């Protein structure tokens, strides 16, 4: 791999494409008849994206191109298909798995709900959760990874394949139903053998290095899981390198937090290199330098793989020079983690604020930063003087910009008091007042906020942005959409309505566009899951709300109906987590600035007569640090930020929040501390399993467990929803239960949306019948 003095590589590259090519190809295939021609078009797009991304890495001078970071939906799902660890309930043969069947695993089909989905560690990327049982065979499956390696080799690339390691794979898996309690670690020998078959295939192809990701090493793993690494890797590595030292070497990669306390354990493993994240945990370097075996390489993740700010090369260089003196040629350079979490290239940003653009680096630009560091390390700064000075000047310009700080915002932060984050009365008193004011039935029905964003809605928004549709005409178009959504909800019989969010492009970007301190990209897309992409705004400065953001729209929607209309807002923690956040002040400070802006909007909605206000926090759990020792500090300021945004209303105003696609049971005290009157959560993919923790905790406020999966086109029956709600009532008193979907309906089509919501209302009505009491 030593094509230069200091080897460079990446852990992964964004696979969706600079113009979201994979997204559009996937959605076209899903809409098609799935003919061989349709499949061929999809396969061609995937192959072109891989070729393009490998070429970018090669042109940037990286020592090898990374293979295996591409997936048609999710890399964890693709690995399960490779290992032969598919859910038995689908009845699919992993060796003969078609792409259509692969997508059914991810999206569900008429007979089976989709596999569970959850956040990938503390990111906004969603992984599919492998479903295991004592009978999971791990007897091999599709050869897609090996095929892609062959593809890259045929193009003349030196390759470094990547796959998730066996311990992390099992840790991120689940067992359901009758097998829920079984020890997944008992499957480790089978999982290792399945991984070995893949590694043997790579060895036969002459692959020199394989990146084996074990991010679970950065977690608070139980002792038996930590002890499993040694026997697992003893078996995994056996025979990969022959007596002459020829064969396939393993680079064990950790990221997202420190693994310093695992360095001594890792050093005993029969691997030839390690990758550590020095962006999230710079303090771990010394522990790894001390523990590193004499033969092993150390890959230092020094370019931020999760944010888009230019790297301070002057700050990094002394650390790297010290590491170079100690390690010599055993030092590698890399981003902190996969570049999956950042957009592809700034080259596609013609409209981005020029000043802010100069402060940024997307994935392609990060490849350049990596090579700039390597050359400075190898040849001295003088060899890269022009580029180095440009980087230095960009950072100095950002620090000196008058747009970054705002005196008014600083004064508002200094004026905060503890009382501003407290409701006037306890929940029990508020609940009684709200029930009288709202007059809702038992099992009240609602939705999470958004309704289908049709092509006509998107076209109208695009025409308005281009100046082809006047502001007045656009307003009338949006009001027509709002009225249509309100009338549909009334016809279906929903109890608490929403306006549908037709005017919103994204739940974060929409608000960011109306706040000071934000900038916006045209093509800064990152993958959230499958074909779903988000375009996080760039939060570069102090945040301030110059005027109301949603009040007139919500007031108009409420004027159309006698039923309660929810005001829909995105909470401060999610605004923080789902933006590319400034890195020049603590995240806590930025969160409080966002909270003050949302607080003003909440107060204005209440003043406008809105009695139900939802402050969405789907990213609340996502922001939790990986190590439990760091949780208290995060939860303290995250709870404070939410309460600061919400606790300005009267007792008769009902505050909702929404969370989804995360594990909540270990932070239930913090969720309860939010003191939202109603929380709605995603639970359908886990068959209400996530609700058990709320019941055991005796969660005190009202809760709406999702009764159907909005990320699947599957429409559940009334009976299926009734079963889920009865399951919910076994752990939560029925008088505190709401009925709602898992999440917003923006990505769904109208026919399936209507069918599912009609069934949902019928399920609630059935449970209100007197006979329903006799379960």
XYZ file of C-alpha atoms in Angstrom:
775
model
C 0.000 0.000 0.000
C 3.053 2.312 0.291
C 2.763 4.312 -2.941
C 4.001 7.339 -0.992
C 5.893 7.866 2.225
C 2.802 8.499 4.317
C -0.069 6.246 3.203
C -3.507 7.853 2.997
C -6.918 6.252 2.730
C -10.573 6.843 3.558
C -12.968 4.645 5.503
C -15.791 5.214 3.020
C -17.194 7.687 0.489
C -20.749 9.054 0.022
C -22.549 6.578 -2.218
C -25.708 8.511 -3.113
C -23.972 10.648 -5.780
C -23.350 14.376 -6.058
C -26.727 14.858 -7.765
C -28.500 12.077 -5.824
C -28.208 9.769 -8.805
C -28.638 6.621 -6.712
C -31.761 8.006 -5.026
C -33.503 8.677 -8.317
C -32.432 5.354 -9.806
C -33.718 3.454 -6.766
C -37.065 5.205 -6.757
C -37.472 4.671 -10.490
C -36.792 0.962 -10.013
C -39.282 0.714 -7.146
C -41.951 2.341 -9.321
C -41.151 0.110 -12.299
C -42.325 -3.334 -13.338
C -38.931 -4.718 -12.219
C -38.105 -6.036 -15.692
C -34.530 -7.014 -16.652
C -34.267 -3.670 -18.453
C -35.366 -1.799 -15.315
C -32.823 -3.725 -13.258
C -30.131 -3.048 -15.835
C -30.689 0.710 -15.587
C -30.315 0.576 -11.807
C -27.181 -1.576 -11.995
C -25.635 0.811 -14.512
C -26.145 3.791 -12.190
C -24.520 1.933 -9.288
C -21.543 0.903 -11.415
C -21.043 4.437 -12.713
C -21.126 5.898 -9.195
C -18.554 3.373 -7.976
C -16.273 4.101 -10.933
C -16.585 7.835 -10.383
C -15.880 7.670 -6.662
C -12.923 5.324 -7.044
C -11.501 7.673 -9.676
C -11.782 10.628 -7.287
C -9.789 8.705 -4.677
C -7.147 7.683 -7.165
C -6.831 11.190 -8.615
C -6.407 12.574 -5.100
C -3.390 10.304 -4.655
C -4.825 7.992 -2.015
C -2.866 4.803 -1.478
C -5.868 2.592 -2.234
C -9.525 2.972 -3.113
C -12.106 1.794 -0.612
C -14.468 -0.940 -1.809
C -17.508 -2.194 0.086
C -18.792 1.216 1.174
C -21.396 1.091 -1.604
C -24.821 -0.396 -0.831
C -28.130 -0.437 -2.639
C -29.892 0.419 0.631
C -27.649 -0.119 3.671
C -24.228 -1.676 4.226
C -25.316 -3.572 7.358
C -28.160 -5.162 5.423
C -25.783 -5.965 2.553
C -23.384 -7.636 4.985
C -26.220 -9.709 6.458
C -27.019 -10.847 2.914
C -23.336 -11.649 2.336
C -22.982 -13.651 5.553
C -26.261 -15.551 5.205
C -27.916 -13.896 8.204
C -31.302 -12.905 6.803
C -34.574 -12.892 8.798
C -36.111 -16.342 8.471
C -39.618 -14.878 8.330
C -39.067 -13.693 4.740
C -38.058 -17.134 3.502
C -35.338 -15.785 1.200
C -32.253 -17.736 0.130
C -29.247 -15.483 0.789
C -27.221 -17.223 -1.926
C -29.858 -16.423 -4.569
C -31.135 -13.161 -3.147
C -32.404 -10.821 -5.837
C -32.303 -7.054 -5.559
C -36.105 -7.008 -5.381
C -35.984 -9.358 -2.393
C -33.217 -7.266 -0.852
C -35.468 -4.216 -1.059
C -38.352 -6.171 0.491
C -36.161 -6.823 3.516
C -35.591 -3.087 3.840
C -39.085 -1.866 2.934
C -41.400 -4.763 3.743
C -43.878 -6.589 1.521
C -47.517 -7.633 1.626
C -46.809 -10.446 4.097
C -43.964 -9.099 6.229
C -43.125 -5.732 7.774
C -39.722 -4.274 7.026
C -36.692 -5.029 9.150
C -36.239 -2.704 12.095
C -34.272 0.471 11.478
C -32.244 2.475 13.970
C -29.639 5.242 14.057
C -26.049 4.274 13.218
C -24.415 5.066 16.554
C -24.792 8.814 17.170
C -25.309 9.846 13.533
C -28.392 10.675 11.482
C -27.726 7.723 9.192
C -30.171 4.839 9.706
C -29.000 1.237 9.593
C -31.152 -1.854 9.174
C -31.026 -4.039 12.290
C -30.117 -7.682 11.523
C -32.632 -10.172 12.943
C -31.008 -13.220 14.486
C -32.154 -16.424 16.119
C -30.377 -19.549 17.392
C -30.994 -21.020 13.920
C -29.460 -18.205 11.862
C -27.168 -20.208 9.577
C -24.404 -17.760 8.611
C -23.717 -20.096 5.689
C -22.879 -17.420 3.152
C -24.901 -15.479 0.650
C -24.550 -12.946 -2.135
C -21.131 -12.214 -3.629
C -21.701 -8.494 -4.167
C -18.611 -7.389 -2.207
C -16.309 -9.732 -4.119
C -17.922 -8.673 -7.384
C -17.193 -5.019 -6.593
C -13.600 -5.872 -5.706
C -13.258 -7.610 -9.080
C -14.778 -4.531 -10.702
C -12.241 -2.192 -9.046
C -9.300 -4.477 -9.806
C -10.334 -4.636 -13.441
C -10.181 -0.833 -13.539
C -6.591 -0.988 -12.329
C -7.153 0.184 -8.777
C -5.345 -0.938 -5.671
C -8.200 -1.820 -3.360
C -8.885 -1.816 0.357
C -12.204 -3.577 1.010
C -14.208 -2.689 4.106
C -16.706 -4.731 6.080
C -18.258 -4.550 9.529
C -16.492 -6.886 11.962
C -18.193 -9.915 13.536
C -18.448 -8.573 17.088
C -19.945 -5.234 16.059
C -22.304 -6.994 13.634
C -23.693 -9.172 16.400
C -23.849 -6.275 18.864
C -25.922 -4.227 16.422
C -28.309 -7.120 15.773
C -31.479 -8.123 17.580
C -33.608 -11.156 18.273
C -37.393 -10.957 18.375
C -40.379 -12.911 19.583
C -39.687 -16.286 21.152
C -35.947 -15.755 20.685
C -35.798 -12.298 22.265
C -33.763 -13.427 25.255
C -31.189 -15.613 23.575
C -27.491 -14.773 23.725
C -26.490 -13.336 20.346
C -22.858 -13.819 21.283
C -23.420 -17.575 21.037
C -23.546 -17.051 17.262
C -20.022 -15.636 17.169
C -18.311 -18.831 15.900
C -20.739 -18.986 12.963
C -20.385 -15.266 12.252
C -16.587 -15.533 12.296
C -16.664 -18.443 9.866
C -18.903 -16.444 7.540
C -16.503 -13.495 7.726
C -13.570 -15.858 7.090
C -15.158 -17.046 3.851
C -15.324 -13.441 2.675
C -11.724 -12.793 3.724
C -10.561 -15.955 1.961
C -12.198 -14.704 -1.221
C -10.339 -11.427 -0.847
C -7.043 -13.198 -0.139
C -7.410 -15.259 -3.301
C -7.776 -12.011 -5.230
C -4.483 -10.716 -3.855
C -6.015 -8.044 -1.633
C -3.302 -6.720 0.670
C -5.376 -4.845 3.280
C -8.946 -5.222 4.527
C -10.538 -2.647 6.788
C -12.601 -4.426 9.450
C -14.811 -1.939 11.279
C -15.350 -2.612 14.982
C -16.950 0.630 16.236
C -18.470 -1.342 19.122
C -15.034 -1.142 20.741
C -15.883 2.490 21.512
C -18.988 1.494 23.482
C -19.430 0.418 27.095
C -19.449 -3.263 26.163
C -20.119 -5.949 28.772
C -17.108 -7.995 29.855
C -18.143 -11.102 27.907
C -18.412 -9.099 24.684
C -14.985 -7.568 25.217
C -13.551 -11.001 25.952
C -15.016 -12.266 22.681
C -12.652 -10.193 20.536
C -9.571 -12.357 21.169
C -10.967 -15.762 20.166
C -12.945 -14.187 17.336
C -9.902 -12.575 15.753
C -7.623 -15.524 16.489
C -9.897 -17.569 14.277
C -10.654 -14.794 11.800
C -6.992 -14.050 11.027
C -5.716 -17.608 10.926
C -4.021 -18.432 7.642
C -4.546 -15.015 6.039
C -0.769 -14.410 5.973
C 1.632 -17.200 5.056
C 5.033 -17.992 6.527
C 6.707 -15.613 4.054
C 4.543 -12.729 5.224
C 2.432 -12.718 2.067
C -1.333 -12.461 2.324
C -4.138 -10.268 3.505
C -3.647 -7.907 6.433
C -6.393 -6.590 8.686
C -6.859 -2.966 9.702
C -9.198 -2.868 12.698
C -11.069 0.449 12.591
C -12.739 2.270 15.468
C -14.508 5.620 15.283
C -17.003 8.043 16.846
C -15.333 8.003 20.289
C -12.269 6.928 22.218
C -11.031 3.363 22.302
C -8.025 4.252 24.472
C -9.125 1.958 27.284
C -9.298 -0.890 24.751
C -5.873 -0.254 23.217
C -4.121 -2.895 25.318
C -6.822 -5.456 24.497
C -6.714 -4.608 20.794
C -2.922 -4.800 20.729
C -3.167 -8.517 21.535
C -5.307 -9.248 18.495
C -3.650 -10.827 15.432
C -4.285 -7.821 13.199
C -1.712 -5.688 11.461
C -3.106 -2.211 11.961
C -5.588 0.006 13.787
C -7.567 3.111 12.939
C -8.583 5.601 15.641
C -10.738 8.731 15.552
C -8.699 11.747 16.652
C -11.453 14.224 15.799
C -13.959 12.943 18.341
C -11.285 11.714 20.790
C -7.898 13.405 20.277
C -6.856 12.481 23.816
C -6.547 8.781 22.930
C -3.411 9.050 20.811
C -0.867 8.552 23.601
C -2.575 5.385 24.856
C -2.433 3.887 21.378
C 1.160 4.919 20.788
C 2.098 3.187 24.029
C 0.149 0.000 23.333
C 0.792 -0.364 19.603
C 2.699 -3.544 18.686
C 5.995 -2.974 16.898
C 4.703 -4.507 13.684
C 1.383 -2.647 13.506
C 0.421 0.460 11.555
C -1.664 3.197 13.150
C -4.152 5.060 10.986
C -4.939 8.457 12.490
C -8.382 9.856 11.684
C -7.573 13.571 11.635
C -9.948 14.999 8.999
C -13.507 15.362 10.301
C -15.695 12.831 8.506
C -18.899 14.173 10.028
C -18.698 17.917 9.578
C -17.871 20.241 6.698
C -15.499 22.861 8.090
C -12.008 23.222 6.680
C -9.357 21.524 8.781
C -6.921 23.548 10.858
C -3.779 22.023 9.400
C -1.459 24.142 11.539
C -3.019 22.662 14.649
C -2.667 19.085 13.392
C 0.836 19.147 11.960
C 2.835 19.100 15.245
C 0.853 16.099 16.483
C 1.427 14.249 13.237
C 5.099 15.108 13.195
C 5.469 13.600 16.662
C 3.590 10.475 15.578
C 5.770 10.259 12.483
C 8.942 10.349 14.565
C 7.652 7.483 16.696
C 6.046 5.372 13.981
C 7.911 6.136 10.783
C 6.295 4.355 7.856
C 3.724 2.753 10.149
C 1.785 6.039 10.277
C -1.256 6.304 8.011
C -3.565 9.302 7.591
C -7.329 9.192 7.094
C -10.573 10.977 7.892
C -12.029 10.221 11.309
C -14.772 7.975 9.916
C -16.518 7.271 6.627
C -17.259 10.364 4.553
C -20.802 9.017 4.122
C -21.948 11.740 6.515
C -20.900 14.735 4.383
C -21.879 15.898 0.855
C -19.838 14.933 -2.177
C -18.320 18.167 -3.476
C -18.384 21.950 -3.209
C -18.021 22.113 -6.999
C -21.803 21.832 -7.269
C -22.485 24.838 -4.995
C -22.903 27.805 -7.299
C -25.406 29.631 -5.060
C -23.841 29.053 -1.643
C -22.856 32.249 0.195
C -19.305 32.841 -1.122
C -17.862 33.849 2.236
C -19.253 30.796 4.002
C -18.293 28.532 1.085
C -14.658 29.468 1.636
C -14.830 28.024 5.141
C -16.029 24.570 4.024
C -14.730 21.225 2.777
C -17.028 18.452 1.503
C -15.922 14.871 0.824
C -13.936 15.586 -2.327
C -12.238 18.586 -0.733
C -11.386 16.454 2.294
C -9.470 14.116 -0.008
C -7.401 17.141 -0.952
C -6.858 18.112 2.678
C -5.657 14.606 3.394
C -3.067 14.754 0.652
C -2.017 18.264 1.674
C -1.278 17.015 5.181
C 0.623 13.995 3.887
C 2.783 16.107 1.586
C 3.533 18.628 4.333
C 4.523 15.758 6.590
C 6.710 14.134 3.936
C 8.191 17.143 2.145
C 7.714 20.051 4.525
C 5.279 22.953 4.455
C 7.311 24.792 1.830
C 6.424 22.124 -0.719
C 2.729 22.947 -0.356
C 3.074 26.598 0.578
C 0.411 28.018 -1.737
C -2.321 25.559 -0.755
C -1.303 25.727 2.905
C -1.541 29.510 2.941
C -4.959 29.393 1.263
C -6.182 27.031 3.986
C -4.720 29.277 6.673
C -6.299 32.410 5.211
C -9.735 30.773 4.970
C -9.628 29.847 8.649
C -8.440 33.327 9.625
C -11.243 34.881 7.597
C -13.831 32.778 9.383
C -12.487 33.717 12.803
C -12.483 37.434 11.919
C -15.909 37.527 10.250
C -18.450 39.834 11.846
C -21.231 37.422 10.811
C -20.281 34.758 13.332
C -21.227 36.445 16.628
C -24.145 38.734 17.474
C -24.182 40.893 20.648
C -27.969 40.627 21.045
C -27.822 36.832 21.113
C -25.001 36.913 23.659
C -27.030 39.192 25.947
C -30.057 36.890 25.696
C -27.958 33.918 26.782
C -26.618 35.817 29.768
C -30.196 36.650 30.841
C -31.366 33.014 31.082
C -32.870 31.899 34.425
C -33.796 28.425 35.730
C -37.468 29.447 35.917
C -37.585 29.867 32.144
C -37.221 26.075 31.765
C -40.126 25.099 34.081
C -43.861 24.690 33.360
C -46.231 26.533 35.663
C -47.879 23.384 37.102
C -47.145 19.640 37.371
C -48.350 17.357 34.579
C -51.315 15.925 36.496
C -52.794 19.399 36.903
C -52.053 20.349 33.308
C -53.584 17.111 32.041
C -56.923 17.845 33.681
C -57.023 21.377 32.317
C -56.035 20.223 28.808
C -58.650 17.459 28.695
C -61.356 19.929 29.545
C -60.083 22.482 27.015
C -59.552 20.066 24.116
C -62.475 17.671 24.674
C -60.759 14.702 23.046
C -62.086 11.113 23.124
C -60.237 8.139 24.555
C -57.549 6.814 22.205
C -57.223 10.216 20.466
C -55.880 10.045 16.918
C -53.375 12.314 15.232
C -50.461 12.242 12.815
C -46.856 13.284 13.324
C -46.969 16.331 11.045
C -46.166 16.010 7.360
C -48.345 14.658 4.563
C -47.223 13.502 1.084
C -44.999 15.978 -0.725
C -46.377 15.414 -4.206
C -44.637 16.293 -7.420
C -46.925 19.294 -7.891
C -45.959 20.647 -4.465
C -42.260 20.309 -5.198
C -42.690 21.832 -8.645
C -44.550 24.831 -7.218
C -41.841 25.392 -4.626
C -39.119 25.154 -7.257
C -40.969 27.569 -9.556
C -41.377 30.055 -6.704
C -37.674 29.839 -5.839
C -36.779 30.438 -9.489
C -39.045 33.486 -9.602
C -41.427 31.824 -12.073
C -44.284 31.830 -9.543
C -45.125 34.987 -7.609
C -45.187 34.994 -3.819
C -48.951 35.553 -3.852
C -49.565 32.690 -6.281
C -47.290 30.398 -4.269
C -49.137 31.321 -1.064
C -52.453 30.440 -2.700
C -51.080 27.125 -3.945
C -49.870 26.228 -0.455
C -53.145 27.296 1.124
C -55.026 25.093 -1.322
C -52.824 22.160 -0.291
C -53.413 22.933 3.384
C -57.178 23.059 2.924
C -57.112 19.759 1.061
C -55.144 18.104 3.888
C -57.486 19.513 6.542
C -60.591 18.298 4.710
C -59.086 14.836 4.249
C -58.272 14.544 7.955
C -61.792 15.631 8.913
C -63.283 13.075 6.520
C -61.147 10.295 7.958
C -62.125 11.261 11.504
C -58.787 12.291 12.998
C -59.091 14.106 16.304
C -56.079 16.443 16.340
C -55.155 17.752 12.915
C -52.002 19.063 11.250
C -51.642 21.414 8.305
C -49.496 18.932 6.348
C -46.312 21.009 5.930
C -46.703 21.451 2.163
C -44.654 24.651 2.325
C -41.696 22.957 4.028
C -38.756 21.522 2.116
C -37.248 19.888 5.213
C -37.992 19.956 8.922
C -34.645 21.601 9.703
C -33.832 23.556 6.566
C -37.253 25.237 6.551
C -36.628 26.786 9.950
C -32.971 27.468 9.298
C -33.926 29.564 6.255
C -35.806 31.914 8.574
C -33.136 32.219 11.256
C -29.999 34.306 11.366
C -26.780 32.292 11.544
C -27.611 29.738 8.818
C -26.427 29.262 5.234
C -27.780 26.799 2.672
C -26.451 24.562 -0.059
C -28.014 23.528 -3.355
C -26.555 20.031 -3.431
C -25.256 19.379 0.068
C -27.147 16.083 0.219
C -26.326 13.237 2.589
C -28.013 9.860 2.868
C -30.340 9.273 5.798
C -31.547 5.791 4.775
C -32.236 3.983 1.517
C -33.157 6.620 -1.044
C -33.978 9.219 1.608
C -31.539 12.129 1.545
C -31.363 15.261 3.646
C -29.638 18.556 2.993
C -28.415 19.809 6.376
C -28.138 23.584 6.605
C -24.834 25.153 7.583
C -25.031 26.673 11.054
C -22.109 29.075 11.028
C -23.049 31.842 13.505
C -25.168 32.986 16.423
C -28.848 32.070 15.987
C -31.678 34.609 16.170
C -35.327 34.609 15.033
C -36.064 37.947 13.331
C -39.808 37.285 12.893
C -42.458 34.532 13.314
C -41.896 31.496 11.126
C -45.060 29.372 11.208
C -47.730 31.458 12.914
C -49.694 32.708 9.893
C -49.723 29.295 8.211
C -50.893 27.543 11.373
C -53.475 30.246 12.104
C -54.874 29.804 8.588
C -55.069 26.023 9.022
C -56.869 26.400 12.351
C -59.394 28.751 10.738
C -60.492 25.901 8.461
C -61.650 23.545 11.230
C -63.221 23.375 14.659
C -60.873 20.543 15.649
C -57.558 21.261 17.377
C -54.744 22.106 14.950
C -51.187 21.309 15.977
C -48.492 23.890 15.562
C -45.492 22.017 14.176
C -41.941 22.969 15.143
C -38.540 21.303 15.116
C -36.851 21.259 18.509
C -33.493 22.801 19.350
C -31.587 19.530 19.793
C -32.727 18.227 16.416
C -31.987 21.580 14.774
C -28.494 21.190 16.197
C -27.957 17.523 15.351
C -29.303 17.740 11.819
C -27.293 20.796 10.827
C -23.633 21.058 10.010
C -22.876 22.840 13.256
C -20.206 25.427 13.885
C -17.203 23.954 15.676
C -15.916 27.173 17.239
C -18.103 27.104 20.376
C -19.620 24.369 22.583
C -22.650 22.609 21.106
C -24.512 23.380 24.318
C -24.242 27.117 23.628
C -25.588 26.721 20.101
C -28.446 24.540 21.387
C -29.512 27.221 23.854
C -29.469 29.854 21.111
C -31.752 27.626 19.043
C -33.994 27.036 22.067
C -34.536 30.759 22.546
C -35.544 31.131 18.898
C -38.019 28.227 19.129
C -39.349 29.574 22.446
C -40.383 32.813 20.774
C -42.220 30.849 18.085
C -44.019 28.708 20.683
C -45.192 31.825 22.520
C -46.446 33.411 19.293
C -48.350 30.250 18.306
C -50.096 30.190 21.657
C -50.918 33.883 21.327
C -52.473 33.084 17.941
C -54.873 30.614 19.580
C -53.063 27.333 18.907
C -53.644 24.986 21.830
C -51.543 21.995 20.737
C -47.896 22.606 19.828
C -45.534 19.825 18.803
C -41.794 20.349 19.197
C -40.160 17.447 17.365
C -36.978 15.968 18.816
C -36.239 12.836 16.735
C -32.508 13.449 17.196
C -32.600 13.667 21.003
C -31.221 10.155 21.528
C -28.916 10.489 18.540
C -26.907 13.188 20.293
C -26.128 10.955 23.245
C -22.378 10.269 23.587
C -21.313 6.664 23.099
C -19.776 6.356 26.562
C -22.147 6.366 29.520
C -19.723 8.440 31.576
C -20.402 11.336 29.181
C -24.180 11.030 29.192
C -25.050 13.212 32.184
C -23.518 16.366 30.774
C -25.186 15.961 27.387
C -28.590 15.079 28.834
C -28.428 18.007 31.218
C -28.072 20.619 28.489
C -30.268 18.785 25.958
C -33.166 18.596 28.428
C -32.586 22.211 29.390
C -32.678 23.310 25.756
C -35.973 21.514 25.080
C -37.606 22.836 28.232
C -36.387 26.341 27.512
C -38.122 26.132 24.122
C -41.381 24.713 25.525
C -41.951 26.083 29.017
C -43.386 29.456 28.110
C -46.996 28.306 27.656
C -50.060 28.164 29.878
C -51.273 24.952 31.477
C -54.095 24.555 28.945
C -51.674 24.498 25.989
C -50.646 20.928 25.263
C -47.010 20.400 24.299
C -46.162 17.333 22.214
C -42.797 15.991 21.166
C -41.826 13.222 18.778
C -38.883 10.814 18.764
C -38.108 7.947 16.412
C -35.712 5.205 15.286
C -33.610 5.064 18.423
C -33.313 3.052 21.615
C -34.933 5.069 24.391
C -35.029 2.730 27.365
C -31.675 3.752 28.792
C -32.523 7.475 28.852
C -36.128 7.351 30.055
C -35.465 9.562 33.098
C -34.229 12.292 30.760
C -37.217 11.849 28.430
C -39.539 12.138 31.404
C -37.630 15.244 32.511
C -38.593 16.933 29.222
C -42.087 17.086 30.743
C -43.837 17.113 27.373
C -47.552 16.514 27.833
C -47.536 13.939 25.008
C -44.654 12.067 23.384
C -45.121 10.109 20.157
C -42.539 7.442 19.320
C -41.741 4.936 16.595
C -42.612 1.410 17.742
C -44.266 -0.538 14.914
C -41.158 -2.203 13.463
C -40.310 -3.557 16.900
C -43.941 -4.678 17.485
C -44.210 -2.283 20.472
C -41.045 -3.739 22.035
C -39.690 -0.218 22.596
C -42.755 0.593 24.699
C -41.890 -1.990 27.358
C -39.286 0.289 28.866
C -41.755 3.156 29.150
C -44.124 0.843 31.030
C -41.473 -0.526 33.366
C -40.310 3.016 34.052
C -43.904 4.084 34.767
C -43.587 6.932 32.312
C -45.856 9.584 33.812
C -47.164 11.554 30.825
C -49.214 10.636 27.759
C -47.665 8.648 24.931
C -48.484 7.801 21.320
C -46.756 4.599 20.163
C -46.613 4.407 16.371
C -48.966 1.786 14.970
C -47.653 1.608 11.428
C -44.328 2.029 9.677
C -44.347 5.038 7.392
C -41.051 4.012 5.765
C -42.719 1.023 4.139
C -45.421 1.090 1.436
C -47.169 -1.722 3.309
C -50.647 -0.805 4.649
C -51.411 -2.659 7.907
C -54.932 -3.882 8.560
C -57.287 -2.607 11.257
C -56.813 -5.888 13.119
C -53.025 -5.528 13.042
C -53.224 -2.024 14.489
C -55.696 -3.108 17.162
C -53.301 -5.881 18.191
C -50.463 -3.400 18.538
C -52.579 -0.986 20.558
C -53.784 -3.743 22.863
C -50.155 -4.714 23.314
C -49.444 -1.085 24.195
C -52.293 -1.010 26.723
C -50.666 -3.901 28.556
C -47.831 -1.606 29.608
C -49.350 1.919 29.473
C -52.789 2.785 30.938
C -55.216 3.260 28.015
C -56.282 6.690 29.256
C -52.740 7.913 28.534
C -52.402 6.388 25.051
C -52.639 8.195 21.722
C -52.998 6.595 18.271
C -50.653 7.750 15.492
C -48.226 6.614 12.772
C -44.546 6.109 13.511
C -43.379 9.293 11.827
C -44.252 11.972 9.281
C -45.844 10.994 5.968
C -43.827 13.237 3.650
C -42.253 10.374 1.677
C -45.430 8.348 1.165
C -47.994 8.458 -1.656
C -51.605 9.500 -1.085
C -53.311 6.117 -1.756
C -51.314 4.218 0.879
C -51.483 7.192 3.275
C -55.254 7.366 3.093
C -55.701 3.609 3.401
C -53.432 3.412 6.444
C -54.972 6.387 8.253
C -58.528 5.190 7.621
C -57.544 1.862 9.165
C -55.854 3.658 12.057
C -58.970 5.674 12.875
C -61.089 2.518 12.648
C -58.718 0.771 15.068
C -59.087 3.614 17.575
C -62.880 3.561 17.243
C -62.971 -0.183 17.795
C -61.010 0.245 21.015
C -63.446 2.919 22.209
C -66.366 0.489 21.967
C -67.597 -0.849 25.338
C -66.808 -4.423 24.298
C -63.161 -3.438 23.923
C -62.850 -3.230 27.699
C -63.231 -6.988 27.985
C -59.864 -7.971 26.562
